Short mmCIF file of C-alpha atoms in Angstrom, two decimals:
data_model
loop_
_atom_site.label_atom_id
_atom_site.label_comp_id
_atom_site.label_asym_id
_atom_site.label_seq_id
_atom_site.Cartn_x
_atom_site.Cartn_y
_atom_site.Cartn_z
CA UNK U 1 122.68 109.36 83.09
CA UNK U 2 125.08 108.32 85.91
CA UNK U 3 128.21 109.59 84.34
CA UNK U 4 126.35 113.39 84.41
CA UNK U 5 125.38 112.87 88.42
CA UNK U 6 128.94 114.27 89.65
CA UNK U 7 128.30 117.54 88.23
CA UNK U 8 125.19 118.44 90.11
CA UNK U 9 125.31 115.82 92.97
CA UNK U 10 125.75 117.37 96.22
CA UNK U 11 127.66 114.90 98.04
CA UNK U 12 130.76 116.47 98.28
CA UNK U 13 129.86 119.52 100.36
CA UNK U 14 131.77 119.91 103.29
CA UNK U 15 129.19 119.34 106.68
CA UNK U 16 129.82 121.87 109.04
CA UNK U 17 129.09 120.21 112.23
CA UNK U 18 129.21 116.94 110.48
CA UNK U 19 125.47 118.40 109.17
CA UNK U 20 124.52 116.41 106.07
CA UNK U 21 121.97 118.34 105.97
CA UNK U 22 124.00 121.56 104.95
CA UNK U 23 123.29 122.06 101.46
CA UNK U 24 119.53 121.79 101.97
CA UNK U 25 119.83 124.60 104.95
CA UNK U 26 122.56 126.81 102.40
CA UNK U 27 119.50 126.36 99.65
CA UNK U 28 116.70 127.38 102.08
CA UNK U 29 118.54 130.35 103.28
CA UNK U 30 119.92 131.42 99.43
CA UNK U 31 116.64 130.95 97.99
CA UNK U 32 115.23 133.43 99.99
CA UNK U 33 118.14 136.02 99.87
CA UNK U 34 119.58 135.59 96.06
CA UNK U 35 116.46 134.71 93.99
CA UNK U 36 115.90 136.87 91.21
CA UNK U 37 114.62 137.07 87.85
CA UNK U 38 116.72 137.89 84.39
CA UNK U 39 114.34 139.60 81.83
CA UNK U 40 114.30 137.87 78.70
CA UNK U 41 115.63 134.91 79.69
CA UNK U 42 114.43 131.32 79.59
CA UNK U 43 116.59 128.87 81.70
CA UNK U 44 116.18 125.14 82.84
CA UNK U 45 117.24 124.70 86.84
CA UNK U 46 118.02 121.54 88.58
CA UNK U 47 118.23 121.45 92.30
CA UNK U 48 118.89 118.32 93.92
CA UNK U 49 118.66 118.11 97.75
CA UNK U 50 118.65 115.69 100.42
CA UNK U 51 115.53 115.93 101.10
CA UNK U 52 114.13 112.99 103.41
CA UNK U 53 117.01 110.68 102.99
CA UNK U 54 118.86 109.70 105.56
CA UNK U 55 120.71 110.25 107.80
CA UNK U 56 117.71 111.67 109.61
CA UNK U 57 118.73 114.68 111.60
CA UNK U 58 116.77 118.10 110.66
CA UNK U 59 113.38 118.46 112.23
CA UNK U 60 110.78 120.48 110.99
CA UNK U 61 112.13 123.70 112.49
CA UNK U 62 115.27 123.38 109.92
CA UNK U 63 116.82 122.39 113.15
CA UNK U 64 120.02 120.25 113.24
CA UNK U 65 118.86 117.18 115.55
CA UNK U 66 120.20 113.65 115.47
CA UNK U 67 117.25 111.54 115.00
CA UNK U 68 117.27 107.56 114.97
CA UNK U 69 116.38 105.27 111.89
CA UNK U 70 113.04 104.96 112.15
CA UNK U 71 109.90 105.78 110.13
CA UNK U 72 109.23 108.69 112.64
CA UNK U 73 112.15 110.33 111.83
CA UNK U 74 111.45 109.91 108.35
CA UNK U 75 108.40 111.65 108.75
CA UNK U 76 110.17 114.54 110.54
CA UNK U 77 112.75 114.81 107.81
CA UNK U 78 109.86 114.92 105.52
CA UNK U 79 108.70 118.11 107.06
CA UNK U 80 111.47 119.66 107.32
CA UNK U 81 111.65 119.15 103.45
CA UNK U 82 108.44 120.29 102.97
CA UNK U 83 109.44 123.53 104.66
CA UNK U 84 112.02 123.84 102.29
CA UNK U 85 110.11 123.22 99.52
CA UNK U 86 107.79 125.60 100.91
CA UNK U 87 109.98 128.99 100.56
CA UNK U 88 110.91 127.81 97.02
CA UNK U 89 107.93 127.99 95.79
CA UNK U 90 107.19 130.92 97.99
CA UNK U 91 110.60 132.83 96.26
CA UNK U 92 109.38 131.78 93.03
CA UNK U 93 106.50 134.19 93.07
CA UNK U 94 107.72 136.60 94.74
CA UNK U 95 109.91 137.23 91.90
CA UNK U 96 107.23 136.44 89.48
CA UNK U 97 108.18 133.60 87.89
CA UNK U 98 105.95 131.08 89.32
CA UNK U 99 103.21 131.24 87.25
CA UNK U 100 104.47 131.05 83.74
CA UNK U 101 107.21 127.94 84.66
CA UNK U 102 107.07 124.56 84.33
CA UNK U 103 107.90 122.72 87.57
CA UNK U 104 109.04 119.29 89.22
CA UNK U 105 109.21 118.41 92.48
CA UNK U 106 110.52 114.26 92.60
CA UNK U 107 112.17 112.23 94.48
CA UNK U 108 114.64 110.02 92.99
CA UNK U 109 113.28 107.14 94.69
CA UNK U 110 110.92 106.09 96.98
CA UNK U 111 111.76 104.96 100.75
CA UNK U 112 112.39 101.68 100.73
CA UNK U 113 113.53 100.93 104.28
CA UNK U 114 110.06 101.01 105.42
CA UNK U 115 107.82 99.50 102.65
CA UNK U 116 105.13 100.90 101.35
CA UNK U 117 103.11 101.34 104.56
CA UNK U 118 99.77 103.46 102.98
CA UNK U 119 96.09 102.49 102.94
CA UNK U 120 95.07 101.76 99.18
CA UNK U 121 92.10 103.28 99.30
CA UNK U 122 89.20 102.22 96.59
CA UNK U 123 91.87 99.37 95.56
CA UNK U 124 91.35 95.75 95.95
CA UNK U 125 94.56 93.95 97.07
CA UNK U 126 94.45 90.30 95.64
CA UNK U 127 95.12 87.72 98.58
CA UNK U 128 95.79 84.81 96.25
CA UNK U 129 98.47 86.54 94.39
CA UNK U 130 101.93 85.11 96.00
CA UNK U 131 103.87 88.16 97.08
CA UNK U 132 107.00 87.68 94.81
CA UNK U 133 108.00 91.35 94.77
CA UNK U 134 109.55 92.65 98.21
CA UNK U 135 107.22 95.58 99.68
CA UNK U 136 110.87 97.13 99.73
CA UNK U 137 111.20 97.30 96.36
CA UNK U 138 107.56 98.02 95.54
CA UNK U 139 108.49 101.24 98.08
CA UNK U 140 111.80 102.10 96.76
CA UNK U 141 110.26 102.03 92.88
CA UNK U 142 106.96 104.80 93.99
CA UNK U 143 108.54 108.00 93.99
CA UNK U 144 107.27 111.90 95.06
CA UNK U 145 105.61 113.05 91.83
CA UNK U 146 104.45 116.91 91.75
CA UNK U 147 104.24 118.59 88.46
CA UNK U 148 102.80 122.44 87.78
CA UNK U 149 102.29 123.00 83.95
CA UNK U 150 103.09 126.47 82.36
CA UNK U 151 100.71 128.99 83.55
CA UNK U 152 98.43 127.35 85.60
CA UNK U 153 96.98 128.68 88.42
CA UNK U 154 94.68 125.50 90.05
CA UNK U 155 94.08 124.10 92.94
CA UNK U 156 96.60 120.93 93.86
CA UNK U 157 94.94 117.49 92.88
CA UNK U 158 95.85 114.27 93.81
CA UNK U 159 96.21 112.18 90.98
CA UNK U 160 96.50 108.04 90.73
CA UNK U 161 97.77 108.20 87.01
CA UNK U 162 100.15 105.32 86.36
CA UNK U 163 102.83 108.04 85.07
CA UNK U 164 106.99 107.69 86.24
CA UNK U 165 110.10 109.64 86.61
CA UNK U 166 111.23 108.69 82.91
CA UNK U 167 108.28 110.25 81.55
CA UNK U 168 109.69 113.85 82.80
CA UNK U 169 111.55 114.67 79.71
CA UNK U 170 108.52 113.34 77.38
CA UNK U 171 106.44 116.22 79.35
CA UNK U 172 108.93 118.96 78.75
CA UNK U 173 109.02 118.53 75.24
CA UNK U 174 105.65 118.33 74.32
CA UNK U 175 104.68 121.21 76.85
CA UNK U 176 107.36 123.07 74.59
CA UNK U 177 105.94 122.16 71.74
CA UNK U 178 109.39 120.43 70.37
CA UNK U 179 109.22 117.36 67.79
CA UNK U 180 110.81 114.48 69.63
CA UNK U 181 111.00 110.77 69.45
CA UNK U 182 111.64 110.63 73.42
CA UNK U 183 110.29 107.41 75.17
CA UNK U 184 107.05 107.45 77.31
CA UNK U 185 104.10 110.22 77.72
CA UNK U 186 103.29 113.26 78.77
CA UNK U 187 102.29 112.96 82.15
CA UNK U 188 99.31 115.81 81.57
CA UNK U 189 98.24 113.28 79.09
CA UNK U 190 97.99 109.88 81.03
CA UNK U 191 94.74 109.37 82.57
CA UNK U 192 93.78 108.14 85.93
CA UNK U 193 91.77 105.29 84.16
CA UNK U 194 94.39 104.06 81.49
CA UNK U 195 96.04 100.54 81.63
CA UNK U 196 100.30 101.29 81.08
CA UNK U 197 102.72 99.09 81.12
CA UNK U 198 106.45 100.58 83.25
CA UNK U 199 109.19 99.35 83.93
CA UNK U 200 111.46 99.92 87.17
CA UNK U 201 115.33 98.79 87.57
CA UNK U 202 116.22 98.13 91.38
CA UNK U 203 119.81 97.51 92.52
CA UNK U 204 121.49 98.34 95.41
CA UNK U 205 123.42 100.98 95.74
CA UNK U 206 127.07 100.96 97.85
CA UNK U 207 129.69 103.93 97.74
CA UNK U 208 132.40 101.95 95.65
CA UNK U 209 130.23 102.40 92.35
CA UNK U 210 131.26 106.11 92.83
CA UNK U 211 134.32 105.26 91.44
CA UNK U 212 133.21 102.04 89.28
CA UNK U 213 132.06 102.30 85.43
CA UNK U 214 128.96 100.38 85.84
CA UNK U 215 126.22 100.56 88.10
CA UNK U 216 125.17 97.52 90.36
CA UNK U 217 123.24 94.77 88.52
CA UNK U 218 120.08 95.82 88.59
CA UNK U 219 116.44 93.68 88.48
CA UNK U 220 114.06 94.25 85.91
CA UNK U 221 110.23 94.47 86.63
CA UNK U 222 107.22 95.11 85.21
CA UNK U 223 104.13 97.48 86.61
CA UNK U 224 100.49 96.82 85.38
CA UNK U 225 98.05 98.51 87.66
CA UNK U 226 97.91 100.61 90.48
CA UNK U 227 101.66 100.98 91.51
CA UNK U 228 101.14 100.05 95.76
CA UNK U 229 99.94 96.92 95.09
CA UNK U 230 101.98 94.10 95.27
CA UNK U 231 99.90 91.92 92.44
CA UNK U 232 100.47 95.20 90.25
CA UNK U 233 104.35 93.95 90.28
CA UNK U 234 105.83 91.19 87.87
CA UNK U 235 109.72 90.15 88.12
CA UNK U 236 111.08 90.07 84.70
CA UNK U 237 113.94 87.70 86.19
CA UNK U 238 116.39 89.50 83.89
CA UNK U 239 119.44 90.97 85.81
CA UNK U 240 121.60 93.33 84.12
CA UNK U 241 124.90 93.18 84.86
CA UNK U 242 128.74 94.32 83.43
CA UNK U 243 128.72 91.27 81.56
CA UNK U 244 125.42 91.10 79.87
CA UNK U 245 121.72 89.82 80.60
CA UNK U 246 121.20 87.07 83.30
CA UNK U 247 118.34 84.81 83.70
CA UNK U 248 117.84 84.66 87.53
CA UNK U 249 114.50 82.82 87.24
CA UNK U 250 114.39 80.41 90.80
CA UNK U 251 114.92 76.82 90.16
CA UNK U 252 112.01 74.41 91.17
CA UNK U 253 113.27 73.72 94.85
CA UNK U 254 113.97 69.87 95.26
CA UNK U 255 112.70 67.92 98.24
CA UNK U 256 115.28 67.48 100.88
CA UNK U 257 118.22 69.44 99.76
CA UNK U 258 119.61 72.41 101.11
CA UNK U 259 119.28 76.02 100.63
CA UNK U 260 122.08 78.06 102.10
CA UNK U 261 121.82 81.50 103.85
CA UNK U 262 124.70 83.46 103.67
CA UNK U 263 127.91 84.67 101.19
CA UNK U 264 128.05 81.91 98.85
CA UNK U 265 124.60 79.78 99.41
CA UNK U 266 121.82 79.79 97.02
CA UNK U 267 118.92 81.54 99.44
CA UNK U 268 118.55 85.03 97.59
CA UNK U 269 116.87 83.48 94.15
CA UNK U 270 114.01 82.66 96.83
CA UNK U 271 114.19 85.76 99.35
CA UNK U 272 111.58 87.88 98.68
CA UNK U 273 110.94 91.00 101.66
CA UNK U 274 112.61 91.80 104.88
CA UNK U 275 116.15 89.69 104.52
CA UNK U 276 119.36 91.30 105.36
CA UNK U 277 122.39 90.96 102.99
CA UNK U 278 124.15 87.89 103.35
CA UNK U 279 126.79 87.44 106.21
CA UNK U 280 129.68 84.43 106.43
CA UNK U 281 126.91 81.27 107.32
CA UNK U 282 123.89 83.12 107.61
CA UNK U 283 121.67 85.84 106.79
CA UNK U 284 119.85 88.13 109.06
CA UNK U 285 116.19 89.00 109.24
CA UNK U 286 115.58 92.88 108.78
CA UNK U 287 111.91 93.93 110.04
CA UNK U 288 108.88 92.01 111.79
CA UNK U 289 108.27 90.66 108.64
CA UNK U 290 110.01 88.24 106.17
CA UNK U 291 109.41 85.58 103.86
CA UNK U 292 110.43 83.41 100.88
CA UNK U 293 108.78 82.21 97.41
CA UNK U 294 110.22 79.00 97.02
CA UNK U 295 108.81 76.83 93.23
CA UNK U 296 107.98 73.25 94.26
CA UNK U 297 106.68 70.29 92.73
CA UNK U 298 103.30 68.97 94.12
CA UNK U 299 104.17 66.56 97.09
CA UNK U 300 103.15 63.31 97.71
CA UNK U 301 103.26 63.68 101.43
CA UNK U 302 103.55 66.06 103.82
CA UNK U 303 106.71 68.22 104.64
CA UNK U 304 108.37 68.90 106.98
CA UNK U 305 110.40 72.48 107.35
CA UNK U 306 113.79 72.25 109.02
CA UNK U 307 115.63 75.73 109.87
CA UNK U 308 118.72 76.38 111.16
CA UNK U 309 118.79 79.47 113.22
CA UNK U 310 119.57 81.60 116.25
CA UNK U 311 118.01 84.80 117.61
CA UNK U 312 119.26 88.23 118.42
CA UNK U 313 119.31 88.32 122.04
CA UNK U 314 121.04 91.92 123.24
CA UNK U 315 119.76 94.78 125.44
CA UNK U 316 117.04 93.08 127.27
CA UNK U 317 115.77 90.93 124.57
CA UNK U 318 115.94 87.55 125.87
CA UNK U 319 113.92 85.65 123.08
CA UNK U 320 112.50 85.78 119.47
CA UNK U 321 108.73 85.06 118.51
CA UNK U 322 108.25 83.71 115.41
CA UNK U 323 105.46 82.77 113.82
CA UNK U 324 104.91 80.96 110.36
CA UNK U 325 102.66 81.25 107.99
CA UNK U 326 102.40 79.10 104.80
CA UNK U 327 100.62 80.67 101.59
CA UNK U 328 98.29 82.28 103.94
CA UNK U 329 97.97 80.12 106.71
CA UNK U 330 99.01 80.16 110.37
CA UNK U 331 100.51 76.99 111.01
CA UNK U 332 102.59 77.60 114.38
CA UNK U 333 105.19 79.35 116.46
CA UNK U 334 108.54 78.92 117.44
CA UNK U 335 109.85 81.12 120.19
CA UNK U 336 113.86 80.89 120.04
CA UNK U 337 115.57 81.53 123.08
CA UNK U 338 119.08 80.00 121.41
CA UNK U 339 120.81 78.90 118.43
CA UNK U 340 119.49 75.42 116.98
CA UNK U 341 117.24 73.45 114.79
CA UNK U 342 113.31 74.36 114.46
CA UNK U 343 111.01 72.59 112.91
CA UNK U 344 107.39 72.54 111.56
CA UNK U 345 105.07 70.20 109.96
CA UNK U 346 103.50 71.57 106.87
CA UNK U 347 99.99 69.87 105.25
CA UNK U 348 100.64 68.86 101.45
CA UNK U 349 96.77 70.73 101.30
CA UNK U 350 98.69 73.97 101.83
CA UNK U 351 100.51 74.26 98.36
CA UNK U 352 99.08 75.50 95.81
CA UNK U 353 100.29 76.64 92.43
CA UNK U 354 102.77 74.96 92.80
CA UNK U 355 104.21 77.24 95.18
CA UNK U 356 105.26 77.79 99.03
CA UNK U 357 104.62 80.92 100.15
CA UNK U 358 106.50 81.29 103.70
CA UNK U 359 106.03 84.07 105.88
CA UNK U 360 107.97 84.64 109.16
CA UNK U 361 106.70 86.99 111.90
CA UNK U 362 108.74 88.63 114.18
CA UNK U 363 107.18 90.96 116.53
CA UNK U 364 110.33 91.08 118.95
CA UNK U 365 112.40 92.57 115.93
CA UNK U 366 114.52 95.50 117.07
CA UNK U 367 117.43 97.40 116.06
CA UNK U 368 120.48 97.63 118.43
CA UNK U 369 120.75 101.72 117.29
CA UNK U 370 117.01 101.54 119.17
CA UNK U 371 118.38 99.77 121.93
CA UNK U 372 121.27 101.94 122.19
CA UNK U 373 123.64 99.21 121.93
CA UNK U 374 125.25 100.02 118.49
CA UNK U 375 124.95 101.88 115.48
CA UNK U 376 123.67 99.02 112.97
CA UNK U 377 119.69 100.56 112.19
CA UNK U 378 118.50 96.74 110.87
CA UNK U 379 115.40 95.58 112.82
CA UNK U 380 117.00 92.02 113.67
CA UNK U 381 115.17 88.88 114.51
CA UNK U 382 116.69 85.49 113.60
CA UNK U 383 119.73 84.44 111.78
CA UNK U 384 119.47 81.88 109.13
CA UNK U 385 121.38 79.46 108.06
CA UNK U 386 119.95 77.15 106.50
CA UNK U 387 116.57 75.33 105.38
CA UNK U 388 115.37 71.72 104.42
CA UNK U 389 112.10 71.01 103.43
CA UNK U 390 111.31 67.46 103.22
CA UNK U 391 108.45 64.82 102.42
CA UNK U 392 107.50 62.56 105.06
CA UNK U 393 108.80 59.08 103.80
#
């Protein structure tokens, strides 16, 4: 629970250096040095570390090392992490504990900056399912999950078992042998091949709620299926907020009016992956990738997509690429060299379901932290204002 986080959380260790990493270094040194057992005893730890969140700057020497926003340096973080991890464990039995305890080793969330960005091996991906779940989110919901049961002494396996982080206190219990009525399963119980139904909560997190009762409002959605798969996520459309339950279901978009990018407009019921937060008139693009799921009627004619836009120029950049796709279809490129009006013709063959399915590329994306022009880490393309889609009268 949220209101229990300030009594463990580390966040209010003083950096020396202005290292955020310090309390994972303090914890790799003290694990070493001031380990030790307590005959006995049985006792329930937490430690919760940084681990691979950013900021990114400790490489896999435990070395402090400013490292840019980028998946790289996630990766580097990562080792440095596992390195970590690694004299825990190695502490643990060298005081002769690890073999008869229980242990977890989670993140709290996945990383969603970068999507999900793994090869699904053995699993189909559905093309005709309309991506209506951000790969962000998909990312930010699939978690680090190891587990070691009480006195075992296997080999690591790799498991695909639709299991989550609220079935951790489920597993304790029944590995305990305790009568409960706790939610969820054991995850030594769950098998690879079993169809389960979870549930994940995404919101966004700023540092006022530190101080604020509530969390953000957070989106409900449902996972059937293999969890990296985009068709294995539903929306639920409820948001749950101070106030109660919303319905945030999209409205059926009608022909000719406007949606509005920015504070204020009406664009983030139909954002789906890559979109920045809103901005006063627009809204920026944030990877090579974006699109939007926008619920139409069947036209009568063709359409006609009208965007309002202009490009992040800086540091060299001197235009933006963009192509479009529409529910899986190539239909053209715009390359944006200034702020104006773009247009493109779209077939009436091209919707289906009652859907449109828009896709923006943007291979000329970049960050100015990566151009060394600023701070801000978003992978910028275009800024939008605004979009029209219209029948041809």
């Amino acid at each position: 629970p949220h209101s229990f986080k300030k009594y463990f959380y580390t966040v209010n260790i003083t950096a020396v250096d202005n290292n955020p990493m310090k309390g994972d270094l303090v914890f790799a040194d003290q694990v070493i040095s001031k380990s030790k057992a307590v005959e006995g005893k049985y006792s329930f730890k937490l430690f919760h570390l940084l681990g691979a969140h950013p900021p990114f700057c400790l490489n896999e020497k435990l070395e402090y090392e400013k490292l840019e926003y980028s998946r790289s340096s996630y990766k580097t973080q990562a080792r440095a992490t596992l390195e970590i991890t690694k004299r825990f464990l190695t502490s643990l039995k060298s005081i002769g504990v690890y073999d008869n305890s229980m242990i977890f080793i989670v993140g709290d969330h996945g990383l969603g900056s970068f999507g999900v960005n793994v090869q699904a091996s053995g699993y189909t991906e559905d093309n005709k399912v309309a991506n209506i779940t951000s790969s962000n989110t998909i990312a930010t919901g699939i978690p680090l999950i190891l587990v070691k049961p009480f006195a075992s002494m296997a080999d690591m396996k790799i498991s695909d078992a639709p299991v989550s982080l609220s079935d951790i206190p489920k597993t304790i219990i029944s590995e305990l042998g305790l009568k409960d009525d706790l939610p969820g399963c054991s995850m030594f119980e769950v098998k690879e091949s079993d169809f389960r139904e979870r549930r994940f909560l995404a919101y966004k997190w700023e540092h006022e709620y530190w101080k604020k009762k509530y969390l953000p409002v957070m989106d409900e959605y449902i996972i059937n299926g293999f969890s990296w798969l985009n068709q294995s996520w539903k929306p639920t459309y409820r948001r749950f907020t101070p106030s109660g339950v919303q319905d945030t279901r999209p409205q059926i978009y009608e022909y000719g009016s406007q949606i509005q990018f920015g504070e204020g407009g009406n664009a983030e019921q139909y954002q789906v992956q890559g979109w920045s937060y809103p901005e006063k008139g627009f809204t920026w693009t944030d990877g090579k990738s974006v699109s939007l799921v926008i619920p139409v009627n069947q036209p009568q004619s063709d359409l006609t997509l009208s965007a309002s836009l202009f490009p992040f120029t800086a540091g060299g950049v001197v235009n933006q690429n963009v192509y479009i796709d529409v529910n899986g279809d190539r239909l053209g490129e715009w390359i944006i060299t200034a702020a104006g009006e773009y247009k493109i013709k779209i077939p009436k063959e091209h919707i289906t379901d009652s859907l449109l399915e828009i896709n923006f590329e943007l291979p000329n994306a970049v960050s100015p932290a990566e151009l060394n022009i600023g701070n801000d880490p978003r992978s910028l393309g275009i800024a939008v204002k605004s979009i029209i889609i219209s029948e041809k009268n």
